[in-house]
mmCIF file with all atom_site columns, C-alpha atoms in Angstrom:
data_model
loop_
_atom_site.group_PDB
_atom_site.id
_atom_site.type_symbol
_atom_site.label_atom_id
_atom_site.label_alt_id
_atom_site.label_comp_id
_atom_site.label_asym_id
_atom_site.label_entity_id
_atom_site.label_seq_id
_atom_site.pdbx_PDB_ins_code
_atom_site.Cartn_x
_atom_site.Cartn_y
_atom_site.Cartn_z
_atom_site.occupancy
_atom_site.B_iso_or_equiv
_atom_site.pdbx_formal_charge
_atom_site.auth_seq_id
_atom_site.auth_comp_id
_atom_site.auth_asym_id
_atom_site.auth_atom_id
_atom_site.pdbx_PDB_model_num
ATOM 1  C CA . GLY A 1 1  ? 43.542 -17.044 57.963 1.00 38.00 ? 861 GLY A CA 1
ATOM 2  C CA . ALA A 1 2  ? 42.759 -14.047 56.090 1.00 46.00 ? 862 ALA A CA 1
ATOM 3  C CA . THR A 1 3  ? 44.981 -12.255 53.419 1.00 50.00 ? 863 THR A CA 1
ATOM 4  C CA . ARG A 1 4  ? 46.709 -9.384  54.925 1.00 53.00 ? 864 ARG A CA 1
ATOM 5  C CA . VAL A 1 5  ? 46.443 -6.251  53.179 1.00 54.00 ? 865 VAL A CA 1
ATOM 6  C CA . ILE A 1 6  ? 48.433 -2.712  53.427 1.00 53.00 ? 866 ILE A CA 1
ATOM 7  C CA . LEU A 1 7  ? 47.122 0.196   51.600 1.00 53.00 ? 867 LEU A CA 1
ATOM 8  C CA . THR A 1 8  ? 48.792 3.259   50.838 1.00 52.00 ? 868 THR A CA 1
ATOM 9  C CA . VAL A 1 9  ? 48.466 6.454   48.635 1.00 50.00 ? 869 VAL A CA 1
ATOM 10 C CA . ASP A 1 10 ? 50.615 8.489   46.582 1.00 52.00 ? 870 ASP A CA 1
ATOM 11 C CA . GLU A 1 11 ? 49.952 11.846  47.982 1.00 53.00 ? 871 GLU A CA 1
ATOM 12 C CA . ASN A 1 12 ? 52.736 13.423  45.139 1.00 53.00 ? 872 ASN A CA 1
ATOM 13 C CA . PRO A 1 13 ? 51.747 13.559  41.842 1.00 49.00 ? 873 PRO A CA 1
ATOM 14 C CA . ALA A 1 14 ? 54.242 14.852  39.230 1.00 49.00 ? 874 ALA A CA 1
ATOM 15 C CA . SER A 1 15 ? 54.071 18.674  39.206 1.00 47.00 ? 875 SER A CA 1
ATOM 16 C CA . ASP A 1 16 ? 54.957 19.011  35.409 1.00 48.00 ? 876 ASP A CA 1
ATOM 17 C CA . ARG A 1 17 ? 51.957 17.369  34.440 1.00 46.00 ? 877 ARG A CA 1
ATOM 18 C CA . LEU A 1 18 ? 48.606 19.409  33.621 1.00 47.00 ? 878 LEU A CA 1
ATOM 19 C CA . VAL A 1 19 ? 46.361 16.797  34.701 1.00 45.00 ? 879 VAL A CA 1
ATOM 20 C CA . THR A 1 20 ? 47.476 14.585  37.488 1.00 52.00 ? 880 THR A CA 1
ATOM 21 C CA . CYS A 1 21 ? 45.396 11.560  39.090 1.00 62.00 ? 881 CYS A CA 1
ATOM 22 C CA . TRP A 1 22 ? 45.974 10.045  42.273 1.00 79.00 ? 882 TRP A CA 1
ATOM 23 C CA . ARG A 1 23 ? 47.223 6.380   42.554 1.00 84.00 ? 883 ARG A CA 1
ATOM 24 C CA . TRP A 1 24 ? 46.679 4.050   45.433 1.00 85.00 ? 884 TRP A CA 1
ATOM 25 C CA . TYR A 1 25 ? 49.261 0.987   46.071 1.00 86.00 ? 885 TYR A CA 1
ATOM 26 C CA . CYS A 1 26 ? 47.683 -2.214  48.012 1.00 84.00 ? 886 CYS A CA 1
ATOM 27 C CA . ALA A 1 27 ? 50.489 -4.987  49.086 1.00 86.00 ? 887 ALA A CA 1
ATOM 28 C CA . VAL A 1 28 ? 48.831 -8.262  49.583 1.00 85.00 ? 888 VAL A CA 1
ATOM 29 C CA . LEU A 1 29 ? 50.289 -10.930 51.582 1.00 84.00 ? 889 LEU A CA 1
ATOM 30 C CA . THR A 1 30 ? 49.709 -14.078 49.487 1.00 85.00 ? 890 THR A CA 1
ATOM 31 C CA . GLY A 1 31 ? 51.387 -16.967 48.061 1.00 84.00 ? 891 GLY A CA 1
ATOM 32 C CA . GLU A 1 32 ? 50.089 -16.685 44.802 1.00 84.00 ? 892 GLU A CA 1
ATOM 33 C CA . GLU A 1 33 ? 52.618 -14.739 42.059 1.00 88.00 ? 893 GLU A CA 1
ATOM 34 C CA . LEU A 1 34 ? 51.724 -12.873 38.959 1.00 93.00 ? 894 LEU A CA 1
ATOM 35 C CA . GLU A 1 35 ? 53.169 -11.059 36.057 1.00 94.00 ? 895 GLU A CA 1
ATOM 36 C CA . PRO A 1 36 ? 54.208 -7.553  36.474 1.00 95.00 ? 896 PRO A CA 1
ATOM 37 C CA . GLY A 1 37 ? 51.674 -5.614  34.307 1.00 95.00 ? 897 GLY A CA 1
ATOM 38 C CA . THR A 1 38 ? 48.998 -8.225  34.733 1.00 95.00 ? 898 THR A CA 1
ATOM 39 C CA . GLU A 1 39 ? 45.148 -6.774  35.107 1.00 94.00 ? 899 GLU A CA 1
ATOM 40 C CA . VAL A 1 40 ? 43.297 -7.846  38.088 1.00 94.00 ? 900 VAL A CA 1
ATOM 41 C CA . LEU A 1 41 ? 40.028 -7.934  39.883 1.00 92.00 ? 901 LEU A CA 1
ATOM 42 C CA . LEU A 1 42 ? 40.673 -6.826  43.475 1.00 88.00 ? 902 LEU A CA 1
ATOM 43 C CA . ARG A 1 43 ? 37.707 -7.329  46.337 1.00 86.00 ? 903 ARG A CA 1
ATOM 44 C CA . LEU A 1 44 ? 38.601 -5.705  49.351 1.00 82.00 ? 904 LEU A CA 1
ATOM 45 C CA . GLY A 1 45 ? 35.221 -6.473  51.863 1.00 79.00 ? 905 GLY A CA 1
ATOM 46 C CA . GLU A 1 46 ? 32.404 -5.644  49.432 1.00 82.00 ? 906 GLU A CA 1
ATOM 47 C CA . GLU A 1 47 ? 34.322 -2.890  47.213 1.00 84.00 ? 907 GLU A CA 1
ATOM 48 C CA . GLN A 1 48 ? 35.679 -4.123  44.080 1.00 87.00 ? 908 GLN A CA 1
ATOM 49 C CA . PHE A 1 49 ? 38.706 -2.325  41.980 1.00 89.00 ? 909 PHE A CA 1
ATOM 50 C CA . THR A 1 50 ? 40.541 -2.701  38.888 1.00 92.00 ? 910 THR A CA 1
ATOM 51 C CA . ALA A 1 51 ? 44.212 -2.926  39.510 1.00 93.00 ? 911 ALA A CA 1
ATOM 52 C CA . ARG A 1 52 ? 47.248 -3.822  37.929 1.00 95.00 ? 912 ARG A CA 1
ATOM 53 C CA . VAL A 1 53 ? 50.316 -5.942  39.446 1.00 95.00 ? 913 VAL A CA 1
ATOM 54 C CA . GLU A 1 54 ? 53.446 -3.833  39.979 1.00 95.00 ? 914 GLU A CA 1
ATOM 55 C CA . ARG A 1 55 ? 55.661 -6.216  41.679 1.00 94.00 ? 915 ARG A CA 1
ATOM 56 C CA . SER A 1 56 ? 54.864 -9.803  42.481 1.00 94.00 ? 916 SER A CA 1
ATOM 57 C CA . GLY A 1 57 ? 57.174 -12.169 44.557 1.00 91.00 ? 917 GLY A CA 1
ATOM 58 C CA . GLU A 1 58 ? 58.408 -13.596 48.091 1.00 90.00 ? 918 GLU A CA 1
ATOM 59 C CA . GLY A 1 59 ? 54.320 -13.797 49.240 1.00 89.00 ? 919 GLY A CA 1
ATOM 60 C CA . VAL A 1 60 ? 53.442 -10.369 48.420 1.00 90.00 ? 920 VAL A CA 1
ATOM 61 C CA . LEU A 1 61 ? 52.034 -8.778  45.283 1.00 89.00 ? 921 LEU A CA 1
ATOM 62 C CA . LEU A 1 62 ? 52.169 -5.262  44.971 1.00 92.00 ? 922 LEU A CA 1
ATOM 63 C CA . LEU A 1 63 ? 49.130 -3.439  43.406 1.00 91.00 ? 923 LEU A CA 1
ATOM 64 C CA . SER A 1 64 ? 48.080 -0.642  42.180 1.00 91.00 ? 924 SER A CA 1
ATOM 65 C CA . GLY A 1 65 ? 45.329 1.463   40.569 1.00 91.00 ? 925 GLY A CA 1
ATOM 66 C CA . THR A 1 66 ? 43.353 5.006   39.765 1.00 87.00 ? 926 THR A CA 1
ATOM 67 C CA . ASP A 1 67 ? 39.672 3.785   40.093 1.00 85.00 ? 927 ASP A CA 1
ATOM 68 C CA . GLY A 1 68 ? 37.785 4.160   43.594 1.00 83.00 ? 928 GLY A CA 1
ATOM 69 C CA . MET A 1 69 ? 39.955 6.570   45.887 1.00 78.00 ? 929 MET A CA 1
ATOM 70 C CA . ASP A 1 70 ? 36.802 7.348   47.713 1.00 77.00 ? 930 ASP A CA 1
ATOM 71 C CA . ARG A 1 71 ? 35.661 4.210   48.412 1.00 80.00 ? 931 ARG A CA 1
ATOM 72 C CA . LEU A 1 72 ? 39.182 2.571   49.682 1.00 77.00 ? 932 LEU A CA 1
ATOM 73 C CA . LEU A 1 73 ? 40.055 5.878   51.977 1.00 74.00 ? 933 LEU A CA 1
ATOM 74 C CA . GLY A 1 74 ? 37.445 4.540   54.076 1.00 73.00 ? 934 GLY A CA 1
ATOM 75 C CA . LEU A 1 75 ? 38.273 0.813   54.410 1.00 72.00 ? 935 LEU A CA 1
ATOM 76 C CA . ARG A 1 76 ? 40.071 -0.620  57.324 1.00 67.00 ? 936 ARG A CA 1
ATOM 77 C CA . GLN A 1 77 ? 41.213 -4.527  58.165 1.00 64.00 ? 937 GLN A CA 1
ATOM 78 C CA . VAL A 1 78 ? 39.345 -6.343  55.332 1.00 68.00 ? 938 VAL A CA 1
ATOM 79 C CA . ARG A 1 79 ? 39.966 -9.258  53.352 1.00 72.00 ? 939 ARG A CA 1
ATOM 80 C CA . ALA A 1 80 ? 41.100 -9.475  49.921 1.00 74.00 ? 940 ALA A CA 1
ATOM 81 C CA . GLU A 1 81 ? 40.130 -11.797 47.258 1.00 77.00 ? 941 GLU A CA 1
ATOM 82 C CA . ILE A 1 82 ? 42.632 -11.182 43.938 1.00 81.00 ? 942 ILE A CA 1
ATOM 83 C CA . GLU A 1 83 ? 40.470 -12.347 40.075 1.00 82.00 ? 943 GLU A CA 1
ATOM 84 C CA . VAL A 1 84 ? 42.588 -12.263 36.926 1.00 83.00 ? 944 VAL A CA 1
ATOM 85 C CA . PRO A 1 85 ? 39.851 -11.940 34.144 1.00 75.00 ? 945 PRO A CA 1
#
């Protein structure tokens, strides 16, 4: 079956910074486990994003990133592919 993906956006960047950025999070339900901090290429449908592994275990990879927010917002149910460079 297809890999399930859950996307969310951090809407509360720290208020004590002069420059803030939006960070998105993506939970990928998969059997693959990777070390936290690993950089991966995440493909969602036809789009691809650079992401960092935040947590891994129990069949879930929690990824985060800051690039491509405008492209992420339009995505709905998509198939995920993960590549470790």
